mmCIF file of C-alpha atoms and ligand atoms in Angstrom:
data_model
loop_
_atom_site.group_PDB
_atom_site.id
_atom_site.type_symbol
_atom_site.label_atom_id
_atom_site.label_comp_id
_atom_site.label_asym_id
_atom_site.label_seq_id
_atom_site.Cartn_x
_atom_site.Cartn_y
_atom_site.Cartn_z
ATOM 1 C CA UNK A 425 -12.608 -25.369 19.928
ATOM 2 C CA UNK A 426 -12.863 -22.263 17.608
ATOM 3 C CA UNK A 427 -15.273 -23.099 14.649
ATOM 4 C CA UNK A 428 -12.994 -22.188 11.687
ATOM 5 C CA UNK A 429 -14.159 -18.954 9.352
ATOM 6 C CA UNK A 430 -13.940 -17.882 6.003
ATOM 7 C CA UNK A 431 -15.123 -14.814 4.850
ATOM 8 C CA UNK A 432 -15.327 -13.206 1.863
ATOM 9 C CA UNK A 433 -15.558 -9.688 1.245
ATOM 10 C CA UNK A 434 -17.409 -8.591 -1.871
ATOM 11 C CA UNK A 435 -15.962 -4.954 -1.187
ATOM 12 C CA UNK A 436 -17.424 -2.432 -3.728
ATOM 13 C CA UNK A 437 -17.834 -4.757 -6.295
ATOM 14 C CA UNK A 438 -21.037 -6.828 -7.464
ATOM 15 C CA UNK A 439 -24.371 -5.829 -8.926
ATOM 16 C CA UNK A 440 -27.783 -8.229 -8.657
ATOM 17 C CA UNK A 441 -26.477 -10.338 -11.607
ATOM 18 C CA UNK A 442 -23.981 -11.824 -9.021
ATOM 19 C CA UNK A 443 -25.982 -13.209 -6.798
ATOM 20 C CA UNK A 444 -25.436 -16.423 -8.877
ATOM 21 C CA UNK A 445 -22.050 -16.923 -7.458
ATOM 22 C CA UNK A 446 -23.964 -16.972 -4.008
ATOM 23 C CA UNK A 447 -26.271 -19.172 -5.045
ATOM 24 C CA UNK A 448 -23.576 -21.464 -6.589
ATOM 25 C CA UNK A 449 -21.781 -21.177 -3.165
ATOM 26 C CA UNK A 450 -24.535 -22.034 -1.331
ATOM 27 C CA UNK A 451 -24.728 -25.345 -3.286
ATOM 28 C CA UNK A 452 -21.719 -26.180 -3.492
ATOM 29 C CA UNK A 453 -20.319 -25.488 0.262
ATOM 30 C CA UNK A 454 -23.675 -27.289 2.232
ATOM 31 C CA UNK A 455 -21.676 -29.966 3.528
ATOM 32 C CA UNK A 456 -18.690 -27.489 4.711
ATOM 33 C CA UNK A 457 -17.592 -27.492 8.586
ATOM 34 C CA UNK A 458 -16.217 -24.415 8.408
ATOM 35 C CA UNK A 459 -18.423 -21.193 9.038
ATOM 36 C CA UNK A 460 -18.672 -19.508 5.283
ATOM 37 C CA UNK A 461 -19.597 -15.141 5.621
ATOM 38 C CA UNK A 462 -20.144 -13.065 2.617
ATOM 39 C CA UNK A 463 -20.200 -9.887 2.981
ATOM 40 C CA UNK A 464 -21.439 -8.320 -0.088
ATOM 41 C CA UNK A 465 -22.341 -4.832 -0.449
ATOM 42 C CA UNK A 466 -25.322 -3.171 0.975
ATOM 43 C CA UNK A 467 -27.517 -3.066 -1.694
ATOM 44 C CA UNK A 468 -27.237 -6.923 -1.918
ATOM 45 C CA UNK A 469 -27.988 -7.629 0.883
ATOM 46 C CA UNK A 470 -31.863 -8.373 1.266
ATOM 47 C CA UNK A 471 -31.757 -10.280 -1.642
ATOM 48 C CA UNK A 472 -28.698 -11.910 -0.618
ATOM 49 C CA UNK A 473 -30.801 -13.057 2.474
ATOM 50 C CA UNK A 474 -33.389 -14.286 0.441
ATOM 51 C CA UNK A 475 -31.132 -16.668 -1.726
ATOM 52 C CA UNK A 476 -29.526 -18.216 1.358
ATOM 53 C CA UNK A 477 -32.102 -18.955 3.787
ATOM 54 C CA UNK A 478 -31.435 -22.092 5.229
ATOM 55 C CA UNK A 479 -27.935 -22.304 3.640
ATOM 56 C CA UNK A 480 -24.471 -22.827 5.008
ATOM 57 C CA UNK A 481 -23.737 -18.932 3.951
ATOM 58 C CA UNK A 482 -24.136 -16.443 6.343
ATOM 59 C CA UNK A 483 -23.932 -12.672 5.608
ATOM 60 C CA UNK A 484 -22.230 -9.580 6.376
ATOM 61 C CA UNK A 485 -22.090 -5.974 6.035
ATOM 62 C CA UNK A 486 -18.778 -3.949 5.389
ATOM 63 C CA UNK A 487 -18.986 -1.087 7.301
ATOM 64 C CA UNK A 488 -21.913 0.498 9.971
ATOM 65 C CA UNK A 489 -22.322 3.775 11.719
ATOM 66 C CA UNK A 490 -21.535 4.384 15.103
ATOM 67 C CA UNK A 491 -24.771 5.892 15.503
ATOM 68 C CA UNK A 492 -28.384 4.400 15.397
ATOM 69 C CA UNK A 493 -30.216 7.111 13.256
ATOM 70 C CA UNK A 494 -29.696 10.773 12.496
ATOM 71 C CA UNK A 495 -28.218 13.048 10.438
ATOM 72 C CA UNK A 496 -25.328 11.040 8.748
ATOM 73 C CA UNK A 497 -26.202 11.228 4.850
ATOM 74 C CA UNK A 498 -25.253 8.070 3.051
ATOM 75 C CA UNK A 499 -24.456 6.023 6.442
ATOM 76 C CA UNK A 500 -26.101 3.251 7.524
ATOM 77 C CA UNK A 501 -26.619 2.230 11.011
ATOM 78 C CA UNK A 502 -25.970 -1.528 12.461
ATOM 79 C CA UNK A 503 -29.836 -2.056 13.103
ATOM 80 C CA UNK A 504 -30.317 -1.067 9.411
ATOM 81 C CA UNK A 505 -27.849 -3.679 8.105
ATOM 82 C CA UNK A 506 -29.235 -6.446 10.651
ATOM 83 C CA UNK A 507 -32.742 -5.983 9.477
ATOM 84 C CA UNK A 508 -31.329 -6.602 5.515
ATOM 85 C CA UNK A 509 -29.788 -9.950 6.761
ATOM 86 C CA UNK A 510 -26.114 -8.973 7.759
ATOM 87 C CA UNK A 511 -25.124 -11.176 11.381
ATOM 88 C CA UNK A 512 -21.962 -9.895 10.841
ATOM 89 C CA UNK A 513 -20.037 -6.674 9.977
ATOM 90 C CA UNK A 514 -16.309 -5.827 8.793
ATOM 91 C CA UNK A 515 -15.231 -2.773 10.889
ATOM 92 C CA UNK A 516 -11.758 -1.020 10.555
ATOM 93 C CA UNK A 517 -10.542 -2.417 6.866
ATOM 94 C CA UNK A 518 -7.450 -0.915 5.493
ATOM 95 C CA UNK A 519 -9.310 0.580 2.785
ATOM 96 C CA UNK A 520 -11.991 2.428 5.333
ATOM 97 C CA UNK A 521 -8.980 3.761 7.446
ATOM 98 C CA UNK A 522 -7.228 4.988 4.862
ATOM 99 C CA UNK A 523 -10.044 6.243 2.228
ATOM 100 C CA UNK A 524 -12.256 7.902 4.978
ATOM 101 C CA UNK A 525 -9.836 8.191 7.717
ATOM 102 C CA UNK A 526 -11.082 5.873 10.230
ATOM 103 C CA UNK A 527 -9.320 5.952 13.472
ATOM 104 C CA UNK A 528 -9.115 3.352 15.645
ATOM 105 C CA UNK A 529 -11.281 4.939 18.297
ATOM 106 C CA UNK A 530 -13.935 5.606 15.274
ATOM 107 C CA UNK A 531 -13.791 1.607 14.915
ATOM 108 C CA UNK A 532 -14.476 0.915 18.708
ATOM 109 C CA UNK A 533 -17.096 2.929 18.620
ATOM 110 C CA UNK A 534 -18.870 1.395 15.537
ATOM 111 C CA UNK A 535 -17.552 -1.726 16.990
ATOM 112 C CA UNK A 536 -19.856 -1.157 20.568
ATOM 113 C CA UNK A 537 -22.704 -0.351 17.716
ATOM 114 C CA UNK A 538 -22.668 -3.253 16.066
ATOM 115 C CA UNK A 539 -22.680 -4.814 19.428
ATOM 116 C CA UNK A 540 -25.909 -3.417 20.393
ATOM 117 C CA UNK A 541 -27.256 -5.075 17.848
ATOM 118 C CA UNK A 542 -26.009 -8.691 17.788
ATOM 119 C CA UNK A 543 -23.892 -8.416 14.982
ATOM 120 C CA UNK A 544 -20.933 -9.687 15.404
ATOM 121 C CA UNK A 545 -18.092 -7.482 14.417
ATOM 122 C CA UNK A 546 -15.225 -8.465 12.831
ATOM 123 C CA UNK A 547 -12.489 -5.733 13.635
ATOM 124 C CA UNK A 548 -9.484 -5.207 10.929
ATOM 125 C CA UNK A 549 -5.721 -4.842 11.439
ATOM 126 C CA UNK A 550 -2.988 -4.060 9.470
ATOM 127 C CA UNK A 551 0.895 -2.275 9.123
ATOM 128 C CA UNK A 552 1.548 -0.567 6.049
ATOM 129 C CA UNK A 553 4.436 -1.691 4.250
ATOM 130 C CA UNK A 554 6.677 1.736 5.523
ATOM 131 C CA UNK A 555 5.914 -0.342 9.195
ATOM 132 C CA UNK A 556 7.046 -3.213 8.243
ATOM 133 C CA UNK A 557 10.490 -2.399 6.795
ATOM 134 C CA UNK A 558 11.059 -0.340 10.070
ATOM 135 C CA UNK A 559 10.476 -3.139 12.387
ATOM 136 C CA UNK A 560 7.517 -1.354 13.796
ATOM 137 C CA UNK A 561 4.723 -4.070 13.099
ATOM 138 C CA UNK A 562 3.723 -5.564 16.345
ATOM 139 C CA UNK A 563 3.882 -1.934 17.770
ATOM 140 C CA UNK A 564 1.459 -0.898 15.308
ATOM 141 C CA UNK A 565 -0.506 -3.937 15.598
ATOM 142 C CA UNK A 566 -0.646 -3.711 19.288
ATOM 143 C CA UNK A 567 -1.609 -0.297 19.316
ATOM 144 C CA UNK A 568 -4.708 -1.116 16.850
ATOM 145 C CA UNK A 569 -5.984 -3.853 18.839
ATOM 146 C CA UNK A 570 -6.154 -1.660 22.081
ATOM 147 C CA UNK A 571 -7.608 1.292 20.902
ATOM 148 C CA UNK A 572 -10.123 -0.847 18.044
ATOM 149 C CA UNK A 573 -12.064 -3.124 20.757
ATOM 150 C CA UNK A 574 -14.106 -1.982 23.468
ATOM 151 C CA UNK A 575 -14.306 -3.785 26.938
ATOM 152 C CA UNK A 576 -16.422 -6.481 26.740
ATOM 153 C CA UNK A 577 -15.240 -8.411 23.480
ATOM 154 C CA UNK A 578 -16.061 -12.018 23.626
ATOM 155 C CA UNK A 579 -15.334 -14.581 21.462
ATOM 156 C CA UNK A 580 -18.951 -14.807 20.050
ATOM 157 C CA UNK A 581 -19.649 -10.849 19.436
ATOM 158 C CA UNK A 582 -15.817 -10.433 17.818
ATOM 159 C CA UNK A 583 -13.063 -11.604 15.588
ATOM 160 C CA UNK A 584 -9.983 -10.409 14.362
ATOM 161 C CA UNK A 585 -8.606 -10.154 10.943
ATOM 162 C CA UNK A 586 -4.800 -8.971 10.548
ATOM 163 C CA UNK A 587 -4.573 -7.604 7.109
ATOM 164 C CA UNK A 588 -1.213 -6.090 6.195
ATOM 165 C CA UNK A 589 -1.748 -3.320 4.040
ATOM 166 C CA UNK A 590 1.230 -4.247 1.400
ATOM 167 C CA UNK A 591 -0.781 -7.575 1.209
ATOM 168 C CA UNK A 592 -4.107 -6.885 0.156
ATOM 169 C CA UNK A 593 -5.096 -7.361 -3.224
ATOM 170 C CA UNK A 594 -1.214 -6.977 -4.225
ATOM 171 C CA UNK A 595 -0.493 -10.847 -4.331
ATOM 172 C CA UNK A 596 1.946 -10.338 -2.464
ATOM 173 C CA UNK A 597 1.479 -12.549 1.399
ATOM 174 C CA UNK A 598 4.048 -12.402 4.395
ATOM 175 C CA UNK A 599 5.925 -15.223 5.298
ATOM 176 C CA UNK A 600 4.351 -17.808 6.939
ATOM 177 C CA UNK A 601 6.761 -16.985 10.096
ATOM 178 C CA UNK A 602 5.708 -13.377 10.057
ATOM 179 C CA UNK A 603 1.945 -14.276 9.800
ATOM 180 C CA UNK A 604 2.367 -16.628 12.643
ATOM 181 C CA UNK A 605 4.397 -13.982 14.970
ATOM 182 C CA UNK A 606 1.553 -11.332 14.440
ATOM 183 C CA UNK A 607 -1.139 -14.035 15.133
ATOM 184 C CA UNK A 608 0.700 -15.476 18.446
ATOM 185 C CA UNK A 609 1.146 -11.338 19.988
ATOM 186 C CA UNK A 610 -2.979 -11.062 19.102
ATOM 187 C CA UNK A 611 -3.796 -14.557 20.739
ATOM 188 C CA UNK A 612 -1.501 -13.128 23.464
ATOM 189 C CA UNK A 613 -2.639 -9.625 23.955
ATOM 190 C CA UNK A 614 -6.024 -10.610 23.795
ATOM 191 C CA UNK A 615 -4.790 -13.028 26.840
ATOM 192 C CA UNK A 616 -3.412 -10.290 28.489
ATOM 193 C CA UNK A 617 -6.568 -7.781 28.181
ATOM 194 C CA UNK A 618 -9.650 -10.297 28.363
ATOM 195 C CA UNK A 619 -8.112 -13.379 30.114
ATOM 196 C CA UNK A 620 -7.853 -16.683 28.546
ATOM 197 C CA UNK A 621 -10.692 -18.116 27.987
ATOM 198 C CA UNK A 622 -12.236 -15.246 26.000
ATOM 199 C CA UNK A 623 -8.996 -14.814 24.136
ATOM 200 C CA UNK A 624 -8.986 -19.045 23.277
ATOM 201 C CA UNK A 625 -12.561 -18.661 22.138
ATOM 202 C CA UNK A 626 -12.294 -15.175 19.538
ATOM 203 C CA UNK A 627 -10.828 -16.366 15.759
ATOM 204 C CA UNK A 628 -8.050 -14.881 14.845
ATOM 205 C CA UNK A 629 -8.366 -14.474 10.516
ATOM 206 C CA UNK A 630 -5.658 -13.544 8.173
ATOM 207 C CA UNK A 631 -6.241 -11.330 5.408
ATOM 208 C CA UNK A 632 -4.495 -10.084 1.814
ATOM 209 C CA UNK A 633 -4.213 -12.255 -1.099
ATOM 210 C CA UNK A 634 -5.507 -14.875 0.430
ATOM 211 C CA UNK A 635 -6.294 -17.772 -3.247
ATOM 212 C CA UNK A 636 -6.689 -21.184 -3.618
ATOM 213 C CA UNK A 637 -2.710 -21.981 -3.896
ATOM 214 C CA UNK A 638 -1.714 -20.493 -0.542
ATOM 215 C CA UNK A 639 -4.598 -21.542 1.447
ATOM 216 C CA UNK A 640 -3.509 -24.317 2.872
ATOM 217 C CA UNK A 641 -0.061 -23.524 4.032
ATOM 218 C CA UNK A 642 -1.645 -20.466 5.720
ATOM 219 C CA UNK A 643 -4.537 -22.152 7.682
ATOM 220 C CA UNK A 644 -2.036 -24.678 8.995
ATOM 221 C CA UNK A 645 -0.121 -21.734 10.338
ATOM 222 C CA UNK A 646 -0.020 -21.432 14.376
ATOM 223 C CA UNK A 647 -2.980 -19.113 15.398
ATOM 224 C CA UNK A 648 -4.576 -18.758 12.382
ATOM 225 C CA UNK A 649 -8.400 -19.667 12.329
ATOM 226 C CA UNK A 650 -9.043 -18.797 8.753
ATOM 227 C CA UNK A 651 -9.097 -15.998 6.526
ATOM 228 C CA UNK A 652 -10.921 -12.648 5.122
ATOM 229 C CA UNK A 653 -10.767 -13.187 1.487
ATOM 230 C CA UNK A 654 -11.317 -10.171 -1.313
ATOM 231 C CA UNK A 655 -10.687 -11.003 -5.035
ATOM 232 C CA UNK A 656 -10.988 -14.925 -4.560
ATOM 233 C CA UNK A 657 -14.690 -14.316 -2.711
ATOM 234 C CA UNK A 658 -16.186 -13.008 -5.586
ATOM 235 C CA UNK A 659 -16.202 -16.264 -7.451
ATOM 236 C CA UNK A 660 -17.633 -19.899 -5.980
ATOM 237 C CA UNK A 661 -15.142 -21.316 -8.327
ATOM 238 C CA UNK A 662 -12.222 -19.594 -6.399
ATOM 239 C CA UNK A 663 -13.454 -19.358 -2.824
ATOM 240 C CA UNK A 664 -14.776 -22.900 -2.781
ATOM 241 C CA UNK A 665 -11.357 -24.450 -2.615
ATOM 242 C CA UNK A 666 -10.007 -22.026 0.309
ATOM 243 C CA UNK A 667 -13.200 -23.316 1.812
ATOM 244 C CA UNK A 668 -11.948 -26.732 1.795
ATOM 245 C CA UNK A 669 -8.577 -26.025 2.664
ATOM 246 C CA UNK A 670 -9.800 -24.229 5.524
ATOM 247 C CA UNK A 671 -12.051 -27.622 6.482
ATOM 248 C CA UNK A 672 -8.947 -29.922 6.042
ATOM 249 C CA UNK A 673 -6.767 -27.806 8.077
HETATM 250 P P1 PGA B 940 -7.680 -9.498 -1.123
HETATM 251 O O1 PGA B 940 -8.421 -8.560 -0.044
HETATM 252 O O2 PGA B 940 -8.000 -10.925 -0.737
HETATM 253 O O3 PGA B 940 -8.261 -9.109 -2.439
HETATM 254 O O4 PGA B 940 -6.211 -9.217 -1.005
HETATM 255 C C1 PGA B 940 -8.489 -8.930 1.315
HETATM 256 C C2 PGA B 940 -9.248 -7.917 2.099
HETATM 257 O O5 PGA B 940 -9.099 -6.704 1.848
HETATM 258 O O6 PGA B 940 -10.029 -8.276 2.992
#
């Protein structure tokens, strides 16, 4: 059985006065069977790890190098974000591809990084909304997933999230039928690639405007085993509820 996920993704967005809303998160998700990342940014993160020792919230990092050291001025490298407290990291989001022109073969390399290190990497897919309305989404999707992940994924070192571009932080969420298509061709492509038992074992997460009012119809669609959350992550108040939707589901 996959152990259900919710992440949340701080993205560039919280200063040491937010750490409260860990905290609170902390406290009020100790009980929860679902796995609970937050992935806040980098500058958080040691003190992040400080405030949830011995808590139900793990912690990730949104981006690493693809190198261990060297000249890369402002990067930082997967060893640096493990040693902060990050078991995780977010490779490949939308906003990396498109704002620093990440290709895919970029993210499998930073993906084999983060590997090296134990962290557990949690590799980002997405159509714009141009793919979409020309029918090209499971092409695109397809292509992503085969040129993002190295040989040797597993179910414990990687996840997926599909994130549709047009979805993220637009409120605006596919169909339910459309999220389940994409999610059955990953489960099934992964199959194809890695065999079934490592494809049965790696979450598959669903990303873009994910709130407390569509939660639950999403995590009881067919594949999905729970989501990457922006906006709503940022507050306990907000992600707390996806977190129980996600347990009921
Ligand atoms: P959103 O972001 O929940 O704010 O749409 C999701 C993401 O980019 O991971």
């Amino acid at each position: 059985m996959r152990q259900k996920l919710a992440a949340g993704n701080w993205k560039m967005n919280g200063t040491g006065a937010d750490l409260v809303e860990l905290k609170a998160l902390a406290k009020a998700q100790s009980t929860a069977k679902s796995e609970i990342l937050i992935c806040p940014p980098a500058t958080l993160l040691s003190r992040a790890a400080e405030l949830t020792r011995d808590s139900a919230v793990s912690l990730g990092a949104q981006d690493c190098h693809a190198a261990n050291s060297g000249a890369h001025t402002g990067d930082l490298a997967a060893v640096m974000l493990k040693e902060a407290g990050a078991s995780t990291v977010i490779l490949g989001h939308s906003e990396r591809r498109a704002d620093h022109g990440e290709t895919s073969a970029i993210v499998a390399a930073k993906t084999t990084a983060a590997w090296a290190e134990q962290l557990t990497a949690i590799v980002c897919l997405g159509e714009t909304l141009a793919e979409r309305e020309d029918g090209s989404t499971l092409k695109v999707i397809g292509n992503q997933l085969a040129a993002s992940l190295p040989k040797g994924a597993t179910g414990e070192n990687t996840v997926i999230a599909y994130e549709p571009v047009w979805a993220i932080g637009t409120g605006k969420v596919p169909s339910l039928a459309q999220i389940a298509e994409v999610h059955d061709f990953l489960r099934a492509e992964l199959t194809t690639r890695f065999g079934a038992e490592v494809a049965n074992a790696m979450r598959l997460l669903y990303g873009g405007s994910v709130k407390p009012g569509n939660a639950a119809e999403i995590f009881a669609t067919s594949n999905v085993d729970g989501a990457l959350v922006g906006g709503a992550s940022l507050k306990s108040a907000d992600f707390s509820p996806i977190i129980q939707a996600l347990d009921a589901s």
